[in-house]
Structure formats: structure tokens, C-alpha cells
Amino acid sequence: MTTFPLSAEDREIQERARRFVDEELIPWEEHAEADGGRIPDDERARHHDRAIELGFYAMNMPTELGGTGMTTLQQVLVSEQIGRVTNALGWCVHTPPAWAPAVVSDHQMQTWILPTIRGEQHECYAITEAGAGSDVDAIEATACRDGDEYVLNGEKMHVTSFNGATYCFFQAKIVGGPHEGEHAMFFVDKATPGVRLVREPAYTHTYPDTHAVVAFEDVRVPAANLVGQEGDGMSFTYEWFRYERLMIAARCCGAAERLIDEATSFAQQRVQFGEPIIEHQAISHMLADSLTELWAARLMTYRLAENIDAGVDVKIQHGQCSMAKLYASEMAGRVADRAVQIFGGRGYMRENVAERFWRELRVDRIWEGTSEVQRNIVADQLQKRGTRALVG
Ligand SMILES: Cc1cc2nc3c(=O)[nH]c(=O)nc-3n(C[C@H](O)[C@H](O)[C@H](O)COP(=O)(O)OP(=O)(O)OC[C@H]3O[C@@H](n4cnc5c(N)ncnc54)[C@H](O)[C@@H]3O)c2cc1C
């Protein structure tokens, strides 16, 4: 039964992703939850290889670079399915930085980007600092040119996947020269002297990937590690934000679908006061609200992806990515909360899917820009461009 105009190829990709999640990832979910997000090494390696075989890994990269060159809509369809399982397992599908091919040098392409597309290397992002979260421009990390090298200093936090990464994107402000105070981004191999793991705090979700505090102390990198030009740093971050905000919206739609399915099935079976609880209107209305909001979020997310594929102005994309991320992440949070309620006491148990998503989805209102920051962006775009440009 077709309910949204997707091509036959789009449908096939969506089904391929759904089967992968249902048959190979979801069965490991409880095991991962019980073991700090980990599953046996051979199984993890198999998921990684399957994600490559099925064409999901590096799906955002052009085929001539070894990616699968999917359209934005197709990537959304895959991400949505991946969102139906915990990120502890879903992150076997990895998308290297989409902005990179257009800006990196040949040396950087060969050394870091191509191996990342092949799944041999893994990046992490070292941007946020203790004093600079939403306000990225407040970073204090520095990059000082010294002959053919830059000397990097700073302490970064929330560096996701630092434990599994081979290199970091490190964002700093230039010290000295004509670009004093401007942002710049660097490739930094994790093994470079001066890169020091400070600590790996525990977070609300149960992932094998850590979010580390990392110190960069007089780290010397060749000038060839500078991405683009001095002063370019923020533009890459904005492009990454747009991409990730859309994919977060997609994953939130997938999570909401899974939760609605699971909660509906439970509500149909669970009998209290002589009838399935779904017969109690208080329960069925929670499901009805959840489904309605999911539909709205999904249509918004798909339409945004189609707009990007159609080449809609990047400033409009910027506002629409914020709207999709804002709405879908808050929708998923509400759906998860209702799902916990429908499961009752079972919904508060670690082995329960609703409990897991209720914790996991909370960060989608924080990372890649908090809900408040998304609202600021949307309000700013509204004033600059008007209603019709943004939602017409
Ligand atoms: C699990 C996790 C993984 C992360 N991974 C990475 C990573 O890999 N690399 C990386 O560099 N960073 C990462 N981050 C950092 C993330 O991007 C920041 O947490 C986020 O941008 C918010 O910054 P902050 O936490 O410092 O909050 P703050 O900016 O201190 O905000 C605190 C509160 O104030 C509000 N606020 C701030 N400014 C405004 C404003 N102008 N108007 C209204 N309200 C405002 C916020 O919305 C929030 O509610 C990660 C964070 C988490 C939790």
C-alpha cells in the first residue's frame, strides 16, 4: 500500500533498510542495553560489513569516491529506518562529512576522507568547549601558524565517538596574521603528540561510543591539515548542522514509528478491568495523538529532503532544517513519554523499548543545536524571508 509518492527505487531502499534493522539490529538491542551498549566484536564487525554491502555506509558520498550517492530523500528513508533501533547499534551506518569532498585538498582526500568512506578510518568532531556550546563563536581554542605547521591548543568536550575515532576535526580561532580571531578547522590524527584524553563521563543513553573531554596541548600539525582556508571554519560547521538536523528529524520519525507500533501492540494485548487497555479512551487517544504528530513530522521531513534535492536556496534550507529538527525531536519526545505511560511499570524497565527511547531521544532536543537555538534560527529566518518563502 503506497501512501507517499516515492519511486520504486526509493521504496526498495526503504524496504532494504527496514529489513536490515528488523532482522539484524533489533534482535541485539536488549543485549546492548544490558552490556553498556556493546555487542560481541564479531557481531559488531558483521553489522559494519553488512551496512557497507547494503549500500548504507557513506550513502551521502558520490559514487566516484566510493559512496553510494543516494539522493537526500533516499538518505532520509534509510536514516528513518535506522532511527527505529537504538543508536548503540544504528551507528553502524556511518556518513562521512558531506561537505568534505567540495573543500578538502587531494592530500586530505587520500589521507582521511577516502579511508573514511571505505570504513577504514573514523572521524570525530572537537568543537564544543566548556565555555562555548550554543555560542560556537565563543570557542577559546587557538591555532597559531609556525612555519609549515600550526600549533593547536584548547580543551574540547562532548567529543562523540572519540574512543573509536582515528582522527578529529578540531575547530579553533586563528592567532596572529590577517585572519586573527577567525575560525579554522583542522584534521588532527588522534595519535598526534599533545592530544590527551581527559575523561569519558557517563551520559544518559547506553552507547559504546563515548563523549570525551579531550585536551589539545601544543599539538603540532602540518599546515596541510588546515581544511580550506583560514576563516572558513564556521561554514563547514553550518553545513554539517544542516545535514545532521535533517537526519535527526528522520531518525526521530523512525523512533516514533517504532514506539507507536510497540505501544499499540502492547495496548491491544494488555488486559485490565476486563478489556484490552486500548479500549480505554485515555490510552487510545495517546496513540492517536502520537500517530497524527508522526505523520506531520514525516511529511515535513520528506518534503525538506525533496526541497534539498531540488536545489532550494540554502538559506531556506537552513530555516527548514531547523523546523524539521525542532518539530520531529519534540514530537518524538512526546511520543516516547506517552509510550512509557502506556506500558505502565514495564515502561520504566531498562529492558523495555519505550524506556530506552525515552532516554535516548532526549538528546535530540540538545545536540546539533538545542530546541531554543532552532527556534531562534526559525524566528530569524521568518523576519528575513517571510512566511511564504519558508513554508509556502
Ligand atoms: C551526547 C552529546 C554529544 C555531543 N557531541 C558533540 C560532538 O561530537 N562534538 C561537539 O563539538 N559537540 C558535541 N555536543 C555538544 C552539543 O552540540 C552542545 O551540547 C549543544 O550545542 C548545546 O550546548 P551546551 O550544552 O553548552 O548548552 P548551552 O549552550 O550552555 O545552553 C544551555 C541552555 O541555554 C539555552 N540557550 C543558550 N543560548 C540560548 C539563546 N540564545 N536563546 C535561548 N536559549 C539559549 C540552551 O537552549 C540550553 O537550554 C554533544 C552534546 C551531547 C549532549
mmCIF file of N, CA, C and O and ligand atoms in Angstrom, residues 91 124-136 156-162 169 203-205 207 210-212 240-241 245 363 365-374 376, ligand 1:
data_model
loop_
_atom_site.group_PDB
_atom_site.id
_atom_site.type_symbol
_atom_site.label_atom_id
_atom_site.label_comp_id
_atom_site.label_asym_id
_atom_site.label_seq_id
_atom_site.Cartn_x
_atom_site.Cartn_y
_atom_site.Cartn_z
ATOM 1 N N TRP A 91 24.388 3.166 14.670
ATOM 2 C CA TRP A 91 25.547 3.912 14.192
ATOM 3 C C TRP A 91 26.524 3.056 13.382
ATOM 4 O O TRP A 91 27.574 3.543 12.979
ATOM 5 N N CYS A 124 35.883 12.257 14.387
ATOM 6 C CA CYS A 124 35.038 12.800 15.445
ATOM 7 C C CYS A 124 35.173 14.317 15.388
ATOM 8 O O CYS A 124 36.089 14.827 14.732
ATOM 9 N N TYR A 125 34.242 14.995 16.035
ATOM 10 C CA TYR A 125 34.194 16.458 15.949
ATOM 11 C C TYR A 125 34.533 17.077 17.293
ATOM 12 O O TYR A 125 33.836 16.823 18.289
ATOM 13 N N ALA A 126 35.578 17.888 17.330
ATOM 14 C CA ALA A 126 36.010 18.551 18.561
ATOM 15 C C ALA A 126 35.774 20.048 18.378
ATOM 16 O O ALA A 126 36.666 20.789 17.937
ATOM 17 N N ILE A 127 34.551 20.467 18.694
ATOM 18 C CA ILE A 127 34.166 21.874 18.513
ATOM 19 C C ILE A 127 33.751 22.484 19.855
ATOM 20 O O ILE A 127 34.299 23.495 20.291
ATOM 21 N N THR A 128 32.790 21.847 20.541
ATOM 22 C CA THR A 128 32.244 22.388 21.793
ATOM 23 C C THR A 128 33.325 22.468 22.879
ATOM 24 O O THR A 128 34.195 21.598 22.968
ATOM 25 N N GLU A 129 33.223 23.516 23.690
ATOM 26 C CA GLU A 129 34.121 23.687 24.838
ATOM 27 C C GLU A 129 33.295 23.999 26.074
ATOM 28 O O GLU A 129 32.102 24.326 25.952
ATOM 29 N N ALA A 130 33.936 23.995 27.230
ATOM 30 C CA ALA A 130 33.207 24.281 28.482
ATOM 31 C C ALA A 130 32.492 25.630 28.385
ATOM 32 O O ALA A 130 31.355 25.773 28.824
ATOM 33 N N GLY A 131 33.116 26.618 27.772
ATOM 34 C CA GLY A 131 32.518 27.951 27.697
ATOM 35 C C GLY A 131 31.822 28.236 26.377
ATOM 36 O O GLY A 131 31.338 29.346 26.155
ATOM 37 N N ALA A 132 31.781 27.272 25.479
ATOM 38 C CA ALA A 132 31.223 27.514 24.144
ATOM 39 C C ALA A 132 30.402 26.320 23.692
ATOM 40 O O ALA A 132 30.943 25.310 23.233
ATOM 41 N N GLY A 133 29.073 26.420 23.862
ATOM 42 C CA GLY A 133 28.162 25.356 23.417
ATOM 43 C C GLY A 133 27.319 25.898 22.284
ATOM 44 O O GLY A 133 27.747 25.916 21.124
ATOM 45 N N SER A 134 26.137 26.422 22.622
ATOM 46 C CA SER A 134 25.278 27.022 21.594
ATOM 47 C C SER A 134 26.013 28.153 20.888
ATOM 48 O O SER A 134 25.877 28.341 19.677
ATOM 49 N N ASP A 135 26.778 28.877 21.652
ATOM 50 C CA ASP A 135 27.523 30.007 21.089
ATOM 51 C C ASP A 135 28.909 29.523 20.632
ATOM 52 O O ASP A 135 29.906 29.676 21.321
ATOM 53 N N VAL A 136 28.932 28.941 19.441
ATOM 54 C CA VAL A 136 30.177 28.331 18.943
ATOM 55 C C VAL A 136 31.278 29.383 18.794
ATOM 56 O O VAL A 136 32.468 29.101 18.955
ATOM 57 N N LYS A 156 38.354 20.448 24.573
ATOM 58 C CA LYS A 156 37.043 20.221 23.970
ATOM 59 C C LYS A 156 36.243 19.242 24.821
ATOM 60 O O LYS A 156 36.822 18.373 25.491
ATOM 61 N N MET A 157 34.920 19.380 24.770
ATOM 62 C CA MET A 157 34.089 18.407 25.499
ATOM 63 C C MET A 157 32.985 17.856 24.610
ATOM 64 O O MET A 157 32.747 18.369 23.525
ATOM 65 N N HIS A 158 32.343 16.780 25.083
ATOM 66 C CA HIS A 158 31.286 16.073 24.333
ATOM 67 C C HIS A 158 31.816 15.565 22.972
ATOM 68 O O HIS A 158 31.064 15.581 21.988
ATOM 69 N N VAL A 159 33.069 15.174 22.905
ATOM 70 C CA VAL A 159 33.607 14.735 21.603
ATOM 71 C C VAL A 159 33.109 13.308 21.334
ATOM 72 O O VAL A 159 33.673 12.322 21.817
ATOM 73 N N THR A 160 32.036 13.234 20.570
ATOM 74 C CA THR A 160 31.364 11.947 20.342
ATOM 75 C C THR A 160 32.225 11.000 19.513
ATOM 76 O O THR A 160 32.799 11.404 18.503
ATOM 77 N N SER A 161 32.273 9.755 19.958
ATOM 78 C CA SER A 161 32.993 8.665 19.282
ATOM 79 C C SER A 161 34.506 8.844 19.316
ATOM 80 O O SER A 161 35.210 8.232 18.505
ATOM 81 N N PHE A 162 35.003 9.647 20.240
ATOM 82 C CA PHE A 162 36.462 9.806 20.329
ATOM 83 C C PHE A 162 37.126 8.443 20.539
ATOM 84 O O PHE A 162 38.195 8.172 20.011
ATOM 85 N N PHE A 169 38.160 16.398 13.758
ATOM 86 C CA PHE A 169 38.075 17.748 13.201
ATOM 87 C C PHE A 169 38.129 18.691 14.393
ATOM 88 O O PHE A 169 37.261 18.632 15.280
ATOM 89 N N TYR A 203 26.855 9.245 30.233
ATOM 90 C CA TYR A 203 25.722 10.030 29.733
ATOM 91 C C TYR A 203 24.432 9.250 29.942
ATOM 92 O O TYR A 203 24.455 8.084 30.334
ATOM 93 N N THR A 204 23.306 9.866 29.616
ATOM 94 C CA THR A 204 22.002 9.249 29.872
ATOM 95 C C THR A 204 21.780 7.978 29.045
ATOM 96 O O THR A 204 21.211 7.014 29.522
ATOM 97 N N HIS A 205 22.208 8.001 27.790
ATOM 98 C CA HIS A 205 21.977 6.830 26.936
ATOM 99 C C HIS A 205 23.063 5.766 27.152
ATOM 100 O O HIS A 205 24.076 6.024 27.793
ATOM 101 N N TYR A 207 25.451 3.882 25.060
ATOM 102 C CA TYR A 207 26.134 3.680 23.775
ATOM 103 C C TYR A 207 27.555 3.187 24.024
ATOM 104 O O TYR A 207 28.169 3.572 25.024
ATOM 105 N N THR A 210 31.844 6.901 23.308
ATOM 106 C CA THR A 210 31.935 7.842 24.427
ATOM 107 C C THR A 210 31.792 9.273 23.904
ATOM 108 O O THR A 210 31.826 9.523 22.696
ATOM 109 N N HIS A 211 31.630 10.197 24.837
ATOM 110 C CA HIS A 211 31.600 11.630 24.520
ATOM 111 C C HIS A 211 32.690 12.248 25.402
ATOM 112 O O HIS A 211 32.426 12.608 26.553
ATOM 113 N N ALA A 212 33.861 12.327 24.861
ATOM 114 C CA ALA A 212 35.042 12.579 25.695
ATOM 115 C C ALA A 212 35.348 14.052 25.897
ATOM 116 O O ALA A 212 34.959 14.903 25.095
ATOM 117 N N TRP A 240 27.408 21.064 8.142
ATOM 118 C CA TRP A 240 27.244 19.817 8.906
ATOM 119 C C TRP A 240 25.962 19.873 9.729
ATOM 120 O O TRP A 240 25.195 18.916 9.794
ATOM 121 N N PHE A 241 25.694 21.014 10.376
ATOM 122 C CA PHE A 241 24.479 21.176 11.178
ATOM 123 C C PHE A 241 23.240 20.922 10.331
ATOM 124 O O PHE A 241 22.323 20.219 10.753
ATOM 125 N N ARG A 245 20.820 17.942 11.205
ATOM 126 C CA ARG A 245 19.473 18.284 11.696
ATOM 127 C C ARG A 245 18.412 17.538 10.897
ATOM 128 O O ARG A 245 17.438 17.027 11.452
ATOM 129 N N VAL A 363 18.294 13.680 23.961
ATOM 130 C CA VAL A 363 19.417 14.474 23.451
ATOM 131 C C VAL A 363 19.125 15.092 22.084
ATOM 132 O O VAL A 363 19.779 16.052 21.672
ATOM 133 N N ARG A 365 16.880 16.956 21.402
ATOM 134 C CA ARG A 365 16.458 18.346 21.624
ATOM 135 C C ARG A 365 17.626 19.208 22.086
ATOM 136 O O ARG A 365 17.451 20.379 22.397
ATOM 137 N N ILE A 366 18.822 18.587 22.159
ATOM 138 C CA ILE A 366 20.001 19.315 22.662
ATOM 139 C C ILE A 366 21.117 19.394 21.619
ATOM 140 O O ILE A 366 21.635 20.461 21.324
ATOM 141 N N TRP A 367 21.503 18.220 21.064
ATOM 142 C CA TRP A 367 22.700 18.267 20.201
ATOM 143 C C TRP A 367 22.355 18.797 18.805
ATOM 144 O O TRP A 367 21.208 18.851 18.424
ATOM 145 N N GLU A 368 23.389 19.173 18.113
ATOM 146 C CA GLU A 368 23.265 19.833 16.793
ATOM 147 C C GLU A 368 22.356 21.069 16.905
ATOM 148 O O GLU A 368 21.623 21.397 15.969
ATOM 149 N N GLY A 369 22.420 21.735 18.044
ATOM 150 C CA GLY A 369 21.600 22.931 18.276
ATOM 151 C C GLY A 369 20.372 22.596 19.090
ATOM 152 O O GLY A 369 19.568 21.754 18.677
ATOM 153 N N THR A 370 20.241 23.242 20.241
ATOM 154 C CA THR A 370 19.101 22.955 21.127
ATOM 155 C C THR A 370 17.792 23.432 20.478
ATOM 156 O O THR A 370 17.811 24.203 19.510
ATOM 157 N N SER A 371 16.676 23.022 21.067
ATOM 158 C CA SER A 371 15.369 23.473 20.561
ATOM 159 C C SER A 371 15.284 24.997 20.589
ATOM 160 O O SER A 371 14.711 25.610 19.676
ATOM 161 N N GLU A 372 15.864 25.599 21.623
ATOM 162 C CA GLU A 372 15.799 27.065 21.725
ATOM 163 C C GLU A 372 16.586 27.701 20.576
ATOM 164 O O GLU A 372 16.141 28.687 19.967
ATOM 165 N N VAL A 373 17.726 27.125 20.276
ATOM 166 C CA VAL A 373 18.538 27.664 19.174
ATOM 167 C C VAL A 373 17.802 27.474 17.841
ATOM 168 O O VAL A 373 17.800 28.363 16.980
ATOM 169 N N GLN A 374 17.130 26.339 17.671
ATOM 170 C CA GLN A 374 16.361 26.136 16.420
ATOM 171 C C GLN A 374 15.271 27.193 16.301
ATOM 172 O O GLN A 374 15.028 27.753 15.239
ATOM 173 N N ASN A 376 15.311 30.146 17.587
ATOM 174 C CA ASN A 376 15.959 31.425 17.248
ATOM 175 C C ASN A 376 16.229 31.502 15.745
ATOM 176 O O ASN A 376 16.006 32.533 15.109
HETATM 177 C C1 LIG B 1 25.517 13.423 23.822
HETATM 178 C C2 LIG B 1 26.129 14.660 23.246
HETATM 179 C C3 LIG B 1 27.007 14.545 22.172
HETATM 180 C C4 LIG B 1 27.610 15.668 21.623
HETATM 181 N N1 LIG B 1 28.525 15.510 20.619
HETATM 182 C C5 LIG B 1 29.277 16.574 20.233
HETATM 183 C C6 LIG B 1 30.376 16.390 19.354
HETATM 184 O O1 LIG B 1 30.634 15.282 18.850
HETATM 185 N N2 LIG B 1 31.165 17.457 19.065
HETATM 186 C C7 LIG B 1 30.904 18.684 19.583
HETATM 187 O O2 LIG B 1 31.663 19.605 19.287
HETATM 188 N N3 LIG B 1 29.847 18.910 20.407
HETATM 189 C C8 LIG B 1 29.036 17.862 20.765
HETATM 190 N N4 LIG B 1 27.980 18.050 21.629
HETATM 191 C C9 LIG B 1 27.706 19.382 22.144
HETATM 192 C C10 LIG B 1 26.366 19.950 21.729
HETATM 193 O O3 LIG B 1 26.392 20.399 20.409
HETATM 194 C C11 LIG B 1 26.004 21.039 22.748
HETATM 195 O O4 LIG B 1 25.696 20.385 23.975
HETATM 196 C C12 LIG B 1 24.863 21.903 22.318
HETATM 197 O O5 LIG B 1 25.195 22.668 21.194
HETATM 198 C C13 LIG B 1 24.401 22.843 23.437
HETATM 199 O O6 LIG B 1 25.469 23.476 24.042
HETATM 200 P P1 LIG B 1 25.632 23.409 25.639
HETATM 201 O O7 LIG B 1 25.445 22.016 26.064
HETATM 202 O O8 LIG B 1 26.909 24.050 26.019
HETATM 203 O O9 LIG B 1 24.427 24.238 26.219
HETATM 204 P P2 LIG B 1 24.350 25.837 26.397
HETATM 205 O O10 LIG B 1 24.708 26.500 25.127
HETATM 206 O O11 LIG B 1 25.097 26.203 27.626
HETATM 207 O O12 LIG B 1 22.801 26.016 26.655
HETATM 208 C C14 LIG B 1 22.202 25.808 27.935
HETATM 209 C C15 LIG B 1 20.736 26.186 27.808
HETATM 210 O O13 LIG B 1 20.622 27.577 27.424
HETATM 211 C C16 LIG B 1 19.861 27.675 26.255
HETATM 212 N N5 LIG B 1 20.355 28.760 25.416
HETATM 213 C C17 LIG B 1 21.631 29.023 25.042
HETATM 214 N N6 LIG B 1 21.670 30.085 24.223
HETATM 215 C C18 LIG B 1 20.390 30.492 24.064
HETATM 216 C C19 LIG B 1 19.774 31.538 23.322
HETATM 217 N N7 LIG B 1 20.478 32.359 22.538
HETATM 218 N N8 LIG B 1 18.408 31.657 23.383
HETATM 219 C C20 LIG B 1 17.680 30.822 24.146
HETATM 220 N N9 LIG B 1 18.219 29.816 24.872
HETATM 221 C C21 LIG B 1 19.557 29.669 24.821
HETATM 222 C C22 LIG B 1 20.024 26.332 25.542
HETATM 223 O O14 LIG B 1 18.981 26.099 24.615
HETATM 224 C C23 LIG B 1 20.014 25.401 26.724
HETATM 225 O O15 LIG B 1 18.694 25.160 27.101
HETATM 226 C C24 LIG B 1 27.314 16.943 22.150
HETATM 227 C C25 LIG B 1 26.411 17.054 23.216
HETATM 228 C C26 LIG B 1 25.827 15.943 23.760
HETATM 229 C C27 LIG B 1 24.893 16.087 24.923
#
